[in-house]
Amino acid sequence: MQTHQAKRVEITIEAIMQSRLSEALIKAGVTGFTVLPVLGGSGRSGAWVRAGEIGRASGMVQVICIVRAENVDKLIEAAFSVVERHIGVVSIVDCEVLRAERF
Amino acid sequence: MQTHQAKRVEITIEAIMQSRLSEALIKAGVTGFTVLPVLGGSGRSGAWVRAGEIGRASGMVQVICIVRAENVDKLIEAAFSVVERHIGVVSIVDCEVLRAERF
Amino acid sequence: MQTHQAKRVEITIEAIMQSRLSEALIKAGVTGFTVLPVLGGSGRSGAWVRAGEIGRASGMVQVICIVRAENVDKLIEAAFSVVERHIGVVSIVDCEVLRAERF
Amino acid sequence: MEQILTLAANNLLSPIILSFALGVAAALARSDLSVPEAAAKALSIYLLFAIGFKGGVSVSAHGIDAKLGLTLLAGVILSAALPMVAFGLLNVMTKLSRLDAAAVAAHYGSISIVTFVAATSVLESSGIAAEGYMVAVAAAMEAPAILSALWLISRGGDGRRMDSDLWREILLNGSIVLLVGAFFIGWATGEEGLAEISSFVVAPFKGVLCLFLLDMGLVAGRGLRGRSGALSPGVLAFGLLMPVVGSMFGLGAGLLLGLSTGGVALMMVLSASASYIAVPAAMRVALPEANPSIYLTLSLGVTFPFNLTLGIPLYVAFATALTGA
Amino acid sequence: MEQILTLAANNLLSPIILSFALGVAAALARSDLSVPEAAAKALSIYLLFAIGFKGGVSVSAHGIDAKLGLTLLAGVILSAALPMVAFGLLNVMTKLSRLDAAAVAAHYGSISIVTFVAATSVLESSGIAAEGYMVAVAAAMEAPAILSALWLISRGGDGRRMDSDLWREILLNGSIVLLVGAFFIGWATGEEGLAEISSFVVAPFKGVLCLFLLDMGLVAGRGLRGRSGALSPGVLAFGLLMPVVGSMFGLGAGLLLGLSTGGVALMMVLSASASYIAVPAAMRVALPEANPSIYLTLSLGVTFPFNLTLGIPLYVAFATALTGA
Amino acid sequence: MEQILTLAANNLLSPIILSFALGVAAALARSDLSVPEAAAKALSIYLLFAIGFKGGVSVSAHGIDAKLGLTLLAGVILSAALPMVAFGLLNVMTKLSRLDAAAVAAHYGSISIVTFVAATSVLESSGIAAEGYMVAVAAAMEAPAILSALWLISRGGDGRRMDSDLWREILLNGSIVLLVGAFFIGWATGEEGLAEISSFVVAPFKGVLCLFLLDMGLVAGRGLRGRSGALSPGVLAFGLLMPVVGSMFGLGAGLLLGLSTGGVALMMVLSASASYIAVPAAMRVALPEANPSIYLTLSLGVTFPFNLTLGIPLYVAFATALTGA
Ligand SMILES: Nc1ncnc2c1ncn2[C@@H]1O[C@H](COP(=O)(O)O)[C@@H](O)[C@H]1O
Ligand SMILES: Nc1ncnc2c1ncn2[C@@H]1O[C@H](COP(=O)(O)O)[C@@H](O)[C@H]1O
Ligand SMILES: Nc1ncnc2c1ncn2[C@@H]1O[C@H](COP(=O)(O)O)[C@@H](O)[C@H]1O
Ligand code: NA
Ligand code: NA
Ligand code: NA
């Protein structure tokens, strides 16, 4: 089956910032993304687990966005403008996709 | 530690189709897969969040399947036969695995 | 935007082993990781779904850890020492990250 | 007429309806108020268990009615026939494709159990009794409509939509199994069983219904906010007309069967209500090309609120007038 | 004095406080006891709905009080002014950065609805009545403090922190909407509405509060275990002093307004309590550089337990003494 | 004998057992009925809190019994000794590996708190009193069996299975902490505390138990469907024989201690029941090579339903006959 080159960008970010990130992504021309729940994690700002969150306000989510390689820079800049002052991680992986017309 | 080349296929699909996808994968000779919950997403058919789903029937899941490179085509065809008429995304990434005998 | 080469290690493991894995990772010098919930899966030890777990004791989680390439071996050894006798899957993908100083 | 208005006013000012309205308002105002999915599902399990159980206890108390079988049969026929009526109306009133029209039609043959629960609570407040086995009729009406819709599509030359998994998923879907199961448990354990658990299934029932309808309001409101663009005026009008048309078929059936006032009212409610759980799920599998925005917004965003606020008092008033109670 | 001690002892030996203590102890001992997130959220939805509803019913029963408007206004002013007081104290007592101090200050202007709920339950047990509209005052006090804190920061030359989304998120956050909505539902449906759902919103209330406080104890205990290092002795002292200082402002306002004994006590409780849901969320968006470990541990790990165990009996005793009841 | 049959028949026709049967049937029929994980956990928190609390209240009412200490000790000894009995039986009756046999044996020394809860509810319905501290005995019996099993393995030359984390996880696992904590809360607050929250912990108890057992039935049924192949006839027979054998040890201990009829019955139930939460989790950590399909299916799919339906009436009848009540 024919596949097409693309980039898979994965952004781990505070849940409370997710709607702002979505908006920024859509403004940057992204055609779609998927949001996964995150149970817990650890980083420079310490360890946390969702079940043990004080105030339960500060959970995180993982936003996955598959784009054509030529759009990845725009996407990352959009994402970075939101993530910048916040804790979070952005990583990019090369991937192949089916049905390229969708991206 | 010794690692082995493999492919990591990620299929985002409606939850209601998951059991059918699993069956198709197993028929295609896949030895294992992992299903992740999806909180929400956006695509050509609009945006949705699990917590806000009308009828709560149409959530999505992400099925991750690690296979040897030589089996990836069979897997993708099986997946595609299920995904075809449905909304969803299929992506493939090169990866390395430990304990190759498991795949 | 400048990106940096890194490795993305994904470990699918029984939930009950997660705290032990986290400890091992931190001992191995890992600076951060993210834990995703897993809904279900299938492997050599059979199929399971979280909602249908007998005793609900044996769910799984997915631990994602992004590290510099030079640290990946140490990480994998640490992970393997925990996973070894247990069911579970470890895969590694090449990726790029923003803000390399974080890893 | 005056009685309808009083009933409607009482209904609109009950905590139950106001909770629904609060949910709709919060969603339209884009508040982040939300009921966790697991909690909403737990509430619905409670409601299904309680309503099924109480129905069964009532059957055990009043003895089995000769009409039970006929009423079940009438329910199945209504569920199978109403999609034809809906499909016809949709062809006249809207420009929906054959596929979308069939999908919508399936929803209106099937039922909304929450509308049914709300109606039983209105009947109770008004002191109107109903046959306990109406919950079994509700269960029987869930599925036949789906087959009718698929038959409508296959007549258009487009077949092979059902697989055996889908059959099982429809017939043994959680709500049906729980409703029918609790009905039999109530039947088997009777008044004695009720005494044991009535402070769980009876006392807090209305309060739980409030929270559940709060969530339904949130869900319906979000649907309206995000998707109301999907509905043309014709489609919207259908969503308000069809429940009334459906209720008339239910009225006819109820009167023919000689049901009690409450029974006739519930038959009208079942015929008037549209599914938003079982049928949408089946449609995603069997007719994935049909547009969910249309059938979900219509069923949950238009018909459900209409029935809940105006429909139920109307149907109860009709039933009361025509059964001469 | 003796009365305070009796009240405090009674309070400390109630199942509610002991459940909280159990949670703290379990978390400190690193037990894996935990309440699922969805269940905790469901419990809080129940508590907000019940407390709002009962407040509304009480207003509908006693008629609307001329003081309602003034009391709401006093609440808004207190919420806006207390962060200034807190900010001043923090500058004197601690070495926190301007940013961290402002973030902490915001929490102490705003309120903790669970502390409020616990206080109403203590008043009830002691047979002390309070104005039903105090729940509306609670809602009104949630947000102004956030603006004050952002103003404190912007004076330091650091502006542009608010966007319109954040405005909406603060003013229409789920707790406020549910509390106020349930208040209006209670007001509209009155005693009749209460009769319908009292075995849901009244009877099991205290028991639900036990389980909720068990979870709060677990959360607070985990916070203390993981993050207590974040608190210097000065910061810790602030967490114990500020509620008492705040309560005095509430006492003054309550006496000036001529509220009932219960009303004065609740005004003190609101002023004394610190937010740990709405304000932390707003701070993560508006002041992400401020350290959450400080404000969360302080608000939930120090001030909340203090108010729950010693503060509430103290405030009730003061209010009783000074209103001459 | 007749009494046993009546008791068994009553038990089988209670809403509680029928709810369990409904769950099993739904799962075997592959219905998609399911209780969300968070809801099931919330229900179990409720049950543990309520049963612990009521036990504590009962101790505070009847005063502390001289036999408390001895009974706890007997529980610990039974828990530690029964795995040896089970291991012996397994070696005779089955071909399980040493590892699998030890893992299974651990389950049968430990206890199932739901079986205990169901038994207390049967005793209550029959008007048979029991010592309130039996819930503490239940807690004491959870862990010792695990050590016995690990000792059985280490005798086979395979050591170093326990780390300090596992120790803490076993001794401070959520169920134990909640059960014991609620017991002390009940003890401390006594009848007064009970009066405050009895409409939460007493009134809806049996109804909640129904929903919980519905979920247990679903889980057990799914386990049977998916894994029953894992059980040879010998293993299956063990799952039916071992509870009866265990109950005899409990009977002996109870009679020796001079417990009340209810106390003896509960001692039998504890000895007869097998763990399916704490022990499986410990086994996954300590003996990951042991096959979970065997011990889970056996404990939850065979022994739990046996005890729930036939075992409890049998044990109660025995206890009644032999204590001459
Ligand atoms: N190296 C990493 N690999 C994977 N996830 C990470 C990593 N570092 C941080 N994270 C995630 O990002 C969150 C915030 O990280 P930080 O900003 O370093 O506190 C953590 O809680 C993790 O969920
Ligand atoms: N470019 C993308 N990247 C990641 N996920 C996507 C993308 N496009 C679609 N999706 C996911 O697939 C679902 C259905 O997409 P669609 O068929 O385009 O409506 C969306 O709700 C997303 O969860
Ligand atoms: N090939 C695979 N691809 C993705 N996940 C897998 C794969 N094999 C196993 N898994 C996951 O690892 C778990 C345990 O696998 P196993 O040890 O083979 O029973 C499964 O339940 C899956 O969640
Ligand atoms: Na209908
Ligand atoms: Na305050
Ligand atoms: Na036992």
Coordinates of N, CA, C and O in Angstrom, one line a residue, chain F residues 96 100 104 227 230-231 235 291-299:
Chain F
L96 N -0.2 -28.5 38.9 CA 0.4 -27.2 38.8 C 1.9 -27.2 39.2 O 2.3 -28.0 40.1
D100 N 3.2 -21.9 40.5 CA 1.8 -21.7 40.4 C 1.0 -22.1 41.6 O 0.1 -21.4 42.1
V104 N -1.3 -19.7 43.9 CA -2.7 -20.0 44.2 C -2.9 -20.1 45.7 O -3.9 -19.5 46.3
R227 N -10.8 -17.1 30.1 CA -9.7 -17.9 30.6 C -10.0 -19.2 31.2 O -9.2 -19.9 31.8
A230 N -7.9 -22.2 31.1 CA -6.7 -22.3 31.9 C -6.8 -23.3 33.1 O -5.9 -23.7 33.7
L231 N -8.1 -23.7 33.4 CA -8.3 -24.6 34.5 C -8.6 -26.0 34.2 O -9.5 -26.3 33.5
V235 N -7.9 -28.5 39.1 CA -7.8 -27.2 39.6 C -9.2 -26.6 40.0 O -9.4 -26.0 41.0
N291 N 1.4 -17.9 36.6 CA 0.4 -17.6 35.6 C -0.9 -16.9 36.3 O -1.7 -17.6 36.9
P292 N -1.1 -15.7 36.0 CA -2.3 -15.0 36.6 C -3.6 -15.6 36.2 O -4.6 -15.6 36.9
S293 N -3.7 -16.2 35.0 CA -5.0 -16.8 34.5 C -5.4 -17.8 35.5 O -6.6 -17.9 35.8
I294 N -4.5 -18.6 36.0 CA -4.9 -19.6 36.9 C -5.4 -19.1 38.3 O -6.6 -19.3 38.7
Y295 N -4.6 -18.2 38.9 CA -5.1 -17.8 40.2 C -6.2 -16.8 40.2 O -7.1 -16.9 41.1
L296 N -6.3 -16.0 39.2 CA -7.4 -15.1 39.1 C -8.8 -15.8 38.8 O -9.8 -15.5 39.4
T297 N -8.7 -16.7 37.8 CA -9.9 -17.4 37.4 C -10.4 -18.2 38.5 O -11.6 -18.3 38.8
L298 N -9.5 -18.9 39.2 CA -9.9 -19.7 40.3 C -10.5 -18.9 41.5 O -11.6 -19.2 42.0
S299 N -9.8 -17.9 41.8 CA -10.3 -17.1 43.0 C -11.6 -16.3 42.7 O -12.5 -16.4 43.5

